[in-house]
XYZ file of N, CA and C in Angstrom:
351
model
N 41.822 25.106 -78.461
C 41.739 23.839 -77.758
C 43.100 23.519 -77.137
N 43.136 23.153 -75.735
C 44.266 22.676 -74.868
C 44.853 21.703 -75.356
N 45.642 20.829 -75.353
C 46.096 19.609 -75.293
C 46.094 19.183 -74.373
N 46.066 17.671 -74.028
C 46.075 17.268 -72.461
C 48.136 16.921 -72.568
N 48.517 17.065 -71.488
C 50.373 17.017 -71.444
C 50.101 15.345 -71.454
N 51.757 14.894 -72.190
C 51.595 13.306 -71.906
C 51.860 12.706 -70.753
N 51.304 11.614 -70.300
C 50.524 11.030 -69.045
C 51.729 10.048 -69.034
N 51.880 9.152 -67.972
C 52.218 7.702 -67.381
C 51.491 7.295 -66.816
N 51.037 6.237 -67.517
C 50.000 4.979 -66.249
C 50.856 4.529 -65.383
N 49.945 4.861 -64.037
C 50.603 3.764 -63.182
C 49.778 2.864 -62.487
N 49.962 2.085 -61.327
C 49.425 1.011 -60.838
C 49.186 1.575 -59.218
N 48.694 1.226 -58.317
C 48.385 1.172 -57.026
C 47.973 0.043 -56.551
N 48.506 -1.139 -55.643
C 47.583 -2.281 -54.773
C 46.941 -1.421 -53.563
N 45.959 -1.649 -53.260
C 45.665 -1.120 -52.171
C 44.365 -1.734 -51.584
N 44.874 -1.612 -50.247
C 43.489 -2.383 -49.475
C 41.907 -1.567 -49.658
N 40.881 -2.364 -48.915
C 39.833 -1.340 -48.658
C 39.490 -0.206 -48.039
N 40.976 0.135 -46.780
C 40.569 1.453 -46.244
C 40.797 2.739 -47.077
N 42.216 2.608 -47.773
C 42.579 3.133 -48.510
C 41.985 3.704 -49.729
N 41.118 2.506 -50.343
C 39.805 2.820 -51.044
C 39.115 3.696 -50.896
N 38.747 3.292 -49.822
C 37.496 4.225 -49.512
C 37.792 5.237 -49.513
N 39.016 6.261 -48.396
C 39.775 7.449 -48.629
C 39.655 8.164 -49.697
N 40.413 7.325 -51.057
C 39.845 7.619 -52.694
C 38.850 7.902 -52.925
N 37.983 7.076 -52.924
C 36.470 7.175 -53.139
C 35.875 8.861 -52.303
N 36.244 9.195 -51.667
C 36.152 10.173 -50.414
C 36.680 11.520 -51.205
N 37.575 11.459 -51.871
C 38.405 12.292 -52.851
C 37.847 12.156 -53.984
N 36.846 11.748 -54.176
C 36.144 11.650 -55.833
C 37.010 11.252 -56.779
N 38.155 9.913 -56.316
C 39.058 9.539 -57.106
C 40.380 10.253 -58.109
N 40.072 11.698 -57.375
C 41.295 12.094 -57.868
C 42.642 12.247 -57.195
N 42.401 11.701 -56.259
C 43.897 11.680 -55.015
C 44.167 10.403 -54.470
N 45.042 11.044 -53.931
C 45.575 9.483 -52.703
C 45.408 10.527 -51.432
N 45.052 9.777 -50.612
C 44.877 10.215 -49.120
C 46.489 10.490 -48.730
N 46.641 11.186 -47.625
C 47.578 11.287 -46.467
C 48.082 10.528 -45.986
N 49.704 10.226 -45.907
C 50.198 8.677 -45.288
C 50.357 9.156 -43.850
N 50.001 7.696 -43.613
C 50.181 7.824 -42.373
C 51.297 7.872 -41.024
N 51.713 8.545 -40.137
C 53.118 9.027 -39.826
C 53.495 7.574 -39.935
N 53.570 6.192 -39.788
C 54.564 5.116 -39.872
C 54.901 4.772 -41.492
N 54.327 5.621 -42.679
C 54.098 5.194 -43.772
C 54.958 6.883 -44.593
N 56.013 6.540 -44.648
C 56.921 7.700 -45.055
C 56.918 7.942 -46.508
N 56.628 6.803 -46.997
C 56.565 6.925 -48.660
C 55.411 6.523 -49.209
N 54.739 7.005 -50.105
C 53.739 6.745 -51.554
C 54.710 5.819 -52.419
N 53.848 4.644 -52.417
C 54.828 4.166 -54.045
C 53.764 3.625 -54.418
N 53.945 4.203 -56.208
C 52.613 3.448 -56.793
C 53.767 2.575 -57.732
N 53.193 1.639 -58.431
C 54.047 0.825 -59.031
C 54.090 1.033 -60.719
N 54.913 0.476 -61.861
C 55.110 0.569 -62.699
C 54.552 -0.318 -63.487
N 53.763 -1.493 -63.231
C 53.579 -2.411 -64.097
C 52.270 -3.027 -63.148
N 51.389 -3.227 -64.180
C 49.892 -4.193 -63.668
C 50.260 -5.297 -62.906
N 51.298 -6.192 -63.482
C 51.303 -7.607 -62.636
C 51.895 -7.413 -61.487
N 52.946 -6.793 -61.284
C 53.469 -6.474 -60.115
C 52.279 -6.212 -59.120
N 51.448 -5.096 -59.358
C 49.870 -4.557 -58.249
C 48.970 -5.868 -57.952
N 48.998 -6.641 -59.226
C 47.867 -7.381 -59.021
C 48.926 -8.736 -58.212
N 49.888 -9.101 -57.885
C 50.930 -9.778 -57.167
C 50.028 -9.299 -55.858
N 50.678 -7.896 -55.078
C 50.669 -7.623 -53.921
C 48.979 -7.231 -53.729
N 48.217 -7.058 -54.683
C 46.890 -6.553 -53.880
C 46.525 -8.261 -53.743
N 46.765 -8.893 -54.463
C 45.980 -10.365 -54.174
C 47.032 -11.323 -53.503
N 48.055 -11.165 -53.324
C 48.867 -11.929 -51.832
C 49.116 -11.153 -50.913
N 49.203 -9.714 -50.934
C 49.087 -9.401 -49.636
C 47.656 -8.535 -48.817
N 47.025 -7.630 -49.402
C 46.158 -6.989 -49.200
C 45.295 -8.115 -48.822
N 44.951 -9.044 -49.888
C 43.638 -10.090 -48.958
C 44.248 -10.942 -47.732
N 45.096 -11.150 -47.952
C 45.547 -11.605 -46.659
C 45.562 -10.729 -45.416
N 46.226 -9.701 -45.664
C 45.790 -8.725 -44.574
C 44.769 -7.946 -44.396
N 43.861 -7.725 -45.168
C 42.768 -5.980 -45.024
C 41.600 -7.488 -45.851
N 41.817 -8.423 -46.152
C 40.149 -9.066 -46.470
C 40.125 -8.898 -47.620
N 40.792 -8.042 -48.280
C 40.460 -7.775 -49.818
C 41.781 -6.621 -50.553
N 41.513 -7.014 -51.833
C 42.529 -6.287 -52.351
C 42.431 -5.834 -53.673
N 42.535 -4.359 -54.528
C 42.455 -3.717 -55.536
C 43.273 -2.965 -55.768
N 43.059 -3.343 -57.482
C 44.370 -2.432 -57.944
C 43.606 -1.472 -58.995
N 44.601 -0.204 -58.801
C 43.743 0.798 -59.005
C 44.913 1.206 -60.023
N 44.410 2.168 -61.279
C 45.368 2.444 -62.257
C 44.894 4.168 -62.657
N 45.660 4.646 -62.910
C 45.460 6.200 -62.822
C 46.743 6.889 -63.708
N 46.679 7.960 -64.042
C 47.654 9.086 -65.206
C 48.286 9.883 -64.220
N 49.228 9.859 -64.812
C 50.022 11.135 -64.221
C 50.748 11.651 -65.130
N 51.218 13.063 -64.964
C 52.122 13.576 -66.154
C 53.341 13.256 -66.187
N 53.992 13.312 -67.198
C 55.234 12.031 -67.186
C 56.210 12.987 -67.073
N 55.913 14.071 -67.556
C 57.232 15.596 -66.861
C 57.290 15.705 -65.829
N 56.390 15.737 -64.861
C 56.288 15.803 -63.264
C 57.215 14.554 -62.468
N 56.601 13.331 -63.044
C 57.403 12.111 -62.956
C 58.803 12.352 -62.936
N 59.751 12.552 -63.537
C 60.781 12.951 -63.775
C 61.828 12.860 -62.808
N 61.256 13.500 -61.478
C 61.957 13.908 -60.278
C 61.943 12.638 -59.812
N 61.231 11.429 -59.964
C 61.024 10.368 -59.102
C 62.338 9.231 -59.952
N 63.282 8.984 -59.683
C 63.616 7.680 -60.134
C 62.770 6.293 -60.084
N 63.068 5.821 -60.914
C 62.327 4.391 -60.796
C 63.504 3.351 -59.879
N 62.139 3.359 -59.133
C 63.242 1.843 -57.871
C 62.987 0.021 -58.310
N 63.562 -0.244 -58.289
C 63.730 -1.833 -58.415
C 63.879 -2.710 -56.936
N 62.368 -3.017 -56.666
C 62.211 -3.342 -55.542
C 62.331 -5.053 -55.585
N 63.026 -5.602 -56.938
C 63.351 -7.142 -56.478
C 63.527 -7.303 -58.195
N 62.942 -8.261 -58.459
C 62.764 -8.946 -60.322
C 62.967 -7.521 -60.978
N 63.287 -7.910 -62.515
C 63.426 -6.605 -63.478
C 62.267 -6.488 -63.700
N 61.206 -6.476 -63.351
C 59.597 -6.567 -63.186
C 59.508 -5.344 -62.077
N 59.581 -5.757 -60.980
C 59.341 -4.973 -60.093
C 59.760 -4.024 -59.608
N 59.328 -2.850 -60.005
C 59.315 -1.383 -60.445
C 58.366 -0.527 -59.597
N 58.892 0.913 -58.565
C 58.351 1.317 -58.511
C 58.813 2.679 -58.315
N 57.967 4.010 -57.792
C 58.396 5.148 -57.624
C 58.192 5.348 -56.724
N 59.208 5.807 -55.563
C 58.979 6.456 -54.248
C 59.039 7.773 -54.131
N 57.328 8.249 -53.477
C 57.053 9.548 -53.368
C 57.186 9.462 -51.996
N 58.530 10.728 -51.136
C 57.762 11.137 -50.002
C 56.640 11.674 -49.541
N 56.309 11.098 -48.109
C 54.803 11.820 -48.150
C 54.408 13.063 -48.155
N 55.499 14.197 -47.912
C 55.321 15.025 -47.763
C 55.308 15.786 -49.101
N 55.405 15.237 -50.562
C 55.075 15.492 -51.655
C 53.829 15.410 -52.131
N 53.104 13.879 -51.477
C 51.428 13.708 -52.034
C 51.253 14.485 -52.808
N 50.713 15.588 -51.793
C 49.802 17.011 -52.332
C 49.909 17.262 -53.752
N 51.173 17.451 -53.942
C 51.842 18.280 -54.846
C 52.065 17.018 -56.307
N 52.004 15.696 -56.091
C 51.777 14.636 -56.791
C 50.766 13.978 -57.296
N 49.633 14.529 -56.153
C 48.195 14.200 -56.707
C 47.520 15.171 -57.019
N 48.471 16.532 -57.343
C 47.539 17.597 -58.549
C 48.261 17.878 -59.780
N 49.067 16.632 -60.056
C 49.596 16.351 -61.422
C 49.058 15.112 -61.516
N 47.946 14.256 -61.121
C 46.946 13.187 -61.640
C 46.416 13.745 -62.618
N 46.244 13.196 -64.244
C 45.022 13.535 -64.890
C 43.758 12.415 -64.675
N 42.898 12.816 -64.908
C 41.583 12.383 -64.626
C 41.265 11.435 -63.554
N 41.260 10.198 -63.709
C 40.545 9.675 -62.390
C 41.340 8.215 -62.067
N 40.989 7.884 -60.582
C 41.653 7.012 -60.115
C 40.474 5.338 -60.233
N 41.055 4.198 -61.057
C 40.101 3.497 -61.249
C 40.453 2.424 -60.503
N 39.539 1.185 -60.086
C 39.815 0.009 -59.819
C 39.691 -0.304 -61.075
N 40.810 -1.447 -61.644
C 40.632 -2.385 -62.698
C 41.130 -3.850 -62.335
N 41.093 -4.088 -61.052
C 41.242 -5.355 -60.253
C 40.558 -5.272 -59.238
N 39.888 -6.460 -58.618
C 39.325 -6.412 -57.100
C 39.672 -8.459 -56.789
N 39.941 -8.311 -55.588
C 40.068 -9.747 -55.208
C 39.538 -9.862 -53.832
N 38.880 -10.868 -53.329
C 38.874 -11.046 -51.877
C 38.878 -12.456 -51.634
């Protein structure tokens, strides 16, 4: 029997297009950024996601979810953690040109455990 390697939860706000993308990936990825969108950052902490999917995502995209998902915490490693304001707000910036290679160190699946509109 394998062991599964140890994981880090992390957080994602993300609108509905973005969703769907996921959903499209059978929830095990993040889609492709888009050329004005140079970095992936998923965040470090629930309240922080559920902050920006429900003040900014519904304000802009109609609706907003936060999605929580594993990653291996050895892989992690390479990413410093950024402090994008409060000692709260925490996140990791993936270039995009890593994705790929970041969303096949996801274990299992990408969930909504917030929705707001």
């Amino acid at each position: 029997m394998t062991s599964r390697p140890p994981t880090t939860t992390l957080w994602r706000p993300t609108g509905p297009v973005e969703l769907d993308l996921v959903r499209e990936l059978d929830r095990r990825a993040w889609p492709p950024r888009l050329p004005e969108q140079p970095i992936f950052y998923p965040v470090l902490n629930e309240d922080y996601a559920i902050r920006i999917a429900r003040d900014w995502n519904v304000k802009h995209d109609g609706a907003g979810f936060v999605t929580r998902f594993e990653v291996e915490s050895d892989f992690l490693r390479r990413y410093p953690v950024r402090q994008a304001g409060g000692r709260t707000i925490l996140e990791l910036w993936v270039p995009a040109e890593e994705l790929a290679e970041f969303n096949a160190h996801i274990v299992g699946t990408i969930e909504v455990v917030h929705e707001f509109r």
